[in-house]
């Protein structure tokens, strides 16, 4: 039996573990794929299977089943366009069933961003400010989530920040998980720990405040705490919450779902957009791990998807840029580049392109990708306190 390829969020910290005694010798009825009746490799892209029964369902049927849940967890491989398409599809279908009664929680925003997220929903935070907020909380990748944000904004759906604050993470590093100022943390789930070991190196978490397994648990406990607070809020008593998070945090249920249920028992469903084959050109993004025996269904539903990432940036100006509060500072200009032909110079501050304000570095790069070779780009910049404008016809770099 071929086993489903799992793509997980890579943590910047290095995980060091000691082996779990006997882990390799145990066998369970649920296979490594977490799906006892249907091998995900036997599904076609777009097909959905109900994991506990092996019954294949349509998107309408899936929406009908999960409608009975208070919380619907939809996992993702962060850079996969198709996973985000599934997430939006589920949000759309639930909102159609429960208009004005659906909220969306996202790992990509910290809980500390909630006041600004509320302002955005109320139309008091500009799209530029919202994009900067995303970058501050998560980093790059805004365009992957743009269709979701557009639907959420259009329908004034509450958007909840789920991830822990930087202050909380610093407190864990300084004081350890016993700190009374941290969320209640369960560090003893044997299956959660076993899965983490398989992914991050196969060794027991090292002791001390820098233990990265503790940080993983903190992220999930913080997300779970926000979910539980939503469930207890009388204003949302008959609402549904769709949680968008990395697949690892929801798979098998022992991450965020179990931690939220511990705080506020409730009906929930887990949907996993599942990659079976990684294209050859994307193999460098794949994280391999030895399969481990977990006696749990990996989710309620598997929705098979292909693995598609945004195209690489083809159109380039040929500059090094630094994002400022207002505009982009030119750190250097490459020779014989589009920027040089436009007349852009080092220390210029780019403020507009084609008459539109430049908001963020990522946004500027995204807008460039809407151009084709041969198109004209008009740049406005500040140079020595004065405005400067230049125009260039985009050419393909000579080395491509």
mmCIF file of N, CA and C in Angstrom, residues 2-8 39-46 75-78 80 82-83 247 271-279 302-308:
data_model
loop_
_atom_site.group_PDB
_atom_site.id
_atom_site.type_symbol
_atom_site.label_atom_id
_atom_site.label_comp_id
_atom_site.label_asym_id
_atom_site.label_seq_id
_atom_site.Cartn_x
_atom_site.Cartn_y
_atom_site.Cartn_z
ATOM 1 N N UNK A 2 0.581 2.148 -0.912
ATOM 2 C CA UNK A 2 1.327 3.400 -0.896
ATOM 3 C C UNK A 2 0.761 4.287 0.198
ATOM 4 N N UNK A 3 1.630 5.007 0.834
ATOM 5 C CA UNK A 3 1.158 5.870 1.908
ATOM 6 C C UNK A 3 1.199 7.313 1.460
ATOM 7 N N UNK A 4 0.239 8.037 1.970
ATOM 8 C CA UNK A 4 0.079 9.438 1.606
ATOM 9 C C UNK A 4 1.271 10.268 2.057
ATOM 10 N N UNK A 5 1.740 11.140 1.202
ATOM 11 C CA UNK A 5 2.854 12.024 1.536
ATOM 12 C C UNK A 5 2.329 13.185 2.346
ATOM 13 N N UNK A 6 2.915 13.448 3.479
ATOM 14 C CA UNK A 6 2.485 14.538 4.344
ATOM 15 C C UNK A 6 3.461 15.690 4.216
ATOM 16 N N UNK A 7 2.936 16.871 4.054
ATOM 17 C CA UNK A 7 3.792 18.055 4.034
ATOM 18 C C UNK A 7 3.457 18.882 5.251
ATOM 19 N N UNK A 8 4.440 19.196 6.054
ATOM 20 C CA UNK A 8 4.210 19.866 7.323
ATOM 21 C C UNK A 8 4.954 21.189 7.371
ATOM 22 N N UNK A 39 -7.178 3.924 0.550
ATOM 23 C CA UNK A 39 -5.840 4.473 0.401
ATOM 24 C C UNK A 39 -5.970 5.794 -0.355
ATOM 25 N N UNK A 40 -5.523 6.914 0.214
ATOM 26 C CA UNK A 40 -5.636 8.194 -0.488
ATOM 27 C C UNK A 40 -5.022 8.171 -1.884
ATOM 28 N N UNK A 41 -4.029 7.295 -2.100
ATOM 29 C CA UNK A 41 -3.406 7.211 -3.419
ATOM 30 C C UNK A 41 -4.370 6.685 -4.477
ATOM 31 N N UNK A 42 -5.452 6.035 -4.052
ATOM 32 C CA UNK A 42 -6.439 5.509 -4.998
ATOM 33 C C UNK A 42 -7.503 6.539 -5.369
ATOM 34 N N UNK A 43 -7.466 7.692 -4.730
ATOM 35 C CA UNK A 43 -8.414 8.759 -5.048
ATOM 36 C C UNK A 43 -7.897 9.599 -6.206
ATOM 37 N N UNK A 44 -8.813 10.255 -6.896
ATOM 38 C CA UNK A 44 -8.457 11.249 -7.901
ATOM 39 C C UNK A 44 -8.479 12.624 -7.250
ATOM 40 N N UNK A 45 -7.728 13.565 -7.818
ATOM 41 C CA UNK A 45 -7.762 14.925 -7.296
ATOM 42 C C UNK A 45 -9.204 15.429 -7.274
ATOM 43 N N UNK A 46 -9.593 16.015 -6.149
ATOM 44 C CA UNK A 46 -10.944 16.533 -5.998
ATOM 45 C C UNK A 46 -11.902 15.565 -5.335
ATOM 46 N N UNK A 75 -7.189 21.698 7.468
ATOM 47 C CA UNK A 75 -5.737 21.785 7.447
ATOM 48 C C UNK A 75 -5.218 22.338 6.131
ATOM 49 N N UNK A 76 -3.919 22.487 6.066
ATOM 50 C CA UNK A 76 -3.305 22.999 4.846
ATOM 51 C C UNK A 76 -1.820 22.678 4.824
ATOM 52 N N UNK A 77 -1.286 22.573 3.616
ATOM 53 C CA UNK A 77 0.136 22.727 3.375
ATOM 54 C C UNK A 77 0.270 24.188 2.977
ATOM 55 N N UNK A 78 1.018 24.967 3.735
ATOM 56 C CA UNK A 78 0.920 26.422 3.665
ATOM 57 C C UNK A 78 1.087 26.996 2.256
ATOM 58 N N UNK A 80 0.432 25.535 -0.659
ATOM 59 C CA UNK A 80 -0.341 24.837 -1.684
ATOM 60 C C UNK A 80 -1.612 25.600 -2.048
ATOM 61 N N UNK A 82 -4.006 24.708 -3.935
ATOM 62 C CA UNK A 82 -5.192 23.850 -3.940
ATOM 63 C C UNK A 82 -5.770 23.648 -2.540
ATOM 64 N N UNK A 83 -4.917 23.601 -1.526
ATOM 65 C CA UNK A 83 -5.419 23.478 -0.154
ATOM 66 C C UNK A 83 -6.242 24.706 0.223
ATOM 67 N N UNK A 247 -1.647 21.507 8.511
ATOM 68 C CA UNK A 247 -2.191 20.171 8.675
ATOM 69 C C UNK A 247 -1.705 19.462 9.917
ATOM 70 N N UNK A 271 -11.177 18.299 8.345
ATOM 71 C CA UNK A 271 -11.051 18.052 6.909
ATOM 72 C C UNK A 271 -9.595 18.289 6.524
ATOM 73 N N UNK A 272 -8.984 17.317 5.860
ATOM 74 C CA UNK A 272 -7.585 17.454 5.454
ATOM 75 C C UNK A 272 -7.455 17.452 3.938
ATOM 76 N N UNK A 273 -7.149 18.594 3.326
ATOM 77 C CA UNK A 273 -6.724 18.576 1.928
ATOM 78 C C UNK A 273 -5.412 17.787 1.860
ATOM 79 N N UNK A 274 -5.389 16.718 1.078
ATOM 80 C CA UNK A 274 -4.307 15.744 1.165
ATOM 81 C C UNK A 274 -3.546 15.615 -0.145
ATOM 82 N N UNK A 275 -2.244 15.777 -0.058
ATOM 83 C CA UNK A 275 -1.342 15.604 -1.196
ATOM 84 C C UNK A 275 -0.858 14.159 -1.210
ATOM 85 N N UNK A 276 -0.939 13.523 -2.357
ATOM 86 C CA UNK A 276 -0.444 12.157 -2.491
ATOM 87 C C UNK A 276 0.872 12.121 -3.259
ATOM 88 N N UNK A 277 0.977 12.948 -4.281
ATOM 89 C CA UNK A 277 2.185 12.968 -5.094
ATOM 90 C C UNK A 277 2.745 14.386 -5.146
ATOM 91 N N UNK A 278 4.037 14.494 -4.906
ATOM 92 C CA UNK A 278 4.726 15.776 -5.010
ATOM 93 C C UNK A 278 5.399 15.839 -6.374
ATOM 94 N N UNK A 279 5.070 16.839 -7.209
ATOM 95 C CA UNK A 279 5.717 16.947 -8.518
ATOM 96 C C UNK A 279 7.231 17.025 -8.389
ATOM 97 N N UNK A 302 -10.890 13.206 4.103
ATOM 98 C CA UNK A 302 -9.728 13.484 3.265
ATOM 99 C C UNK A 302 -10.247 14.051 1.950
ATOM 100 N N UNK A 303 -9.695 15.177 1.555
ATOM 101 C CA UNK A 303 -10.049 15.792 0.269
ATOM 102 C C UNK A 303 -8.756 15.810 -0.540
ATOM 103 N N UNK A 304 -8.659 14.912 -1.516
ATOM 104 C CA UNK A 304 -7.397 14.824 -2.251
ATOM 105 C C UNK A 304 -7.209 16.048 -3.142
ATOM 106 N N UNK A 305 -5.999 16.594 -3.093
ATOM 107 C CA UNK A 305 -5.657 17.765 -3.897
ATOM 108 C C UNK A 305 -4.293 17.546 -4.539
ATOM 109 N N UNK A 306 -4.050 18.245 -5.623
ATOM 110 C CA UNK A 306 -2.718 18.275 -6.212
ATOM 111 C C UNK A 306 -1.884 19.311 -5.469
ATOM 112 N N UNK A 307 -0.613 19.328 -5.746
ATOM 113 C CA UNK A 307 0.305 20.257 -5.082
ATOM 114 C C UNK A 307 0.708 21.323 -6.088
ATOM 115 N N UNK A 308 0.168 22.518 -5.909
ATOM 116 C CA UNK A 308 0.459 23.637 -6.802
ATOM 117 C C UNK A 308 0.886 24.838 -5.976
#
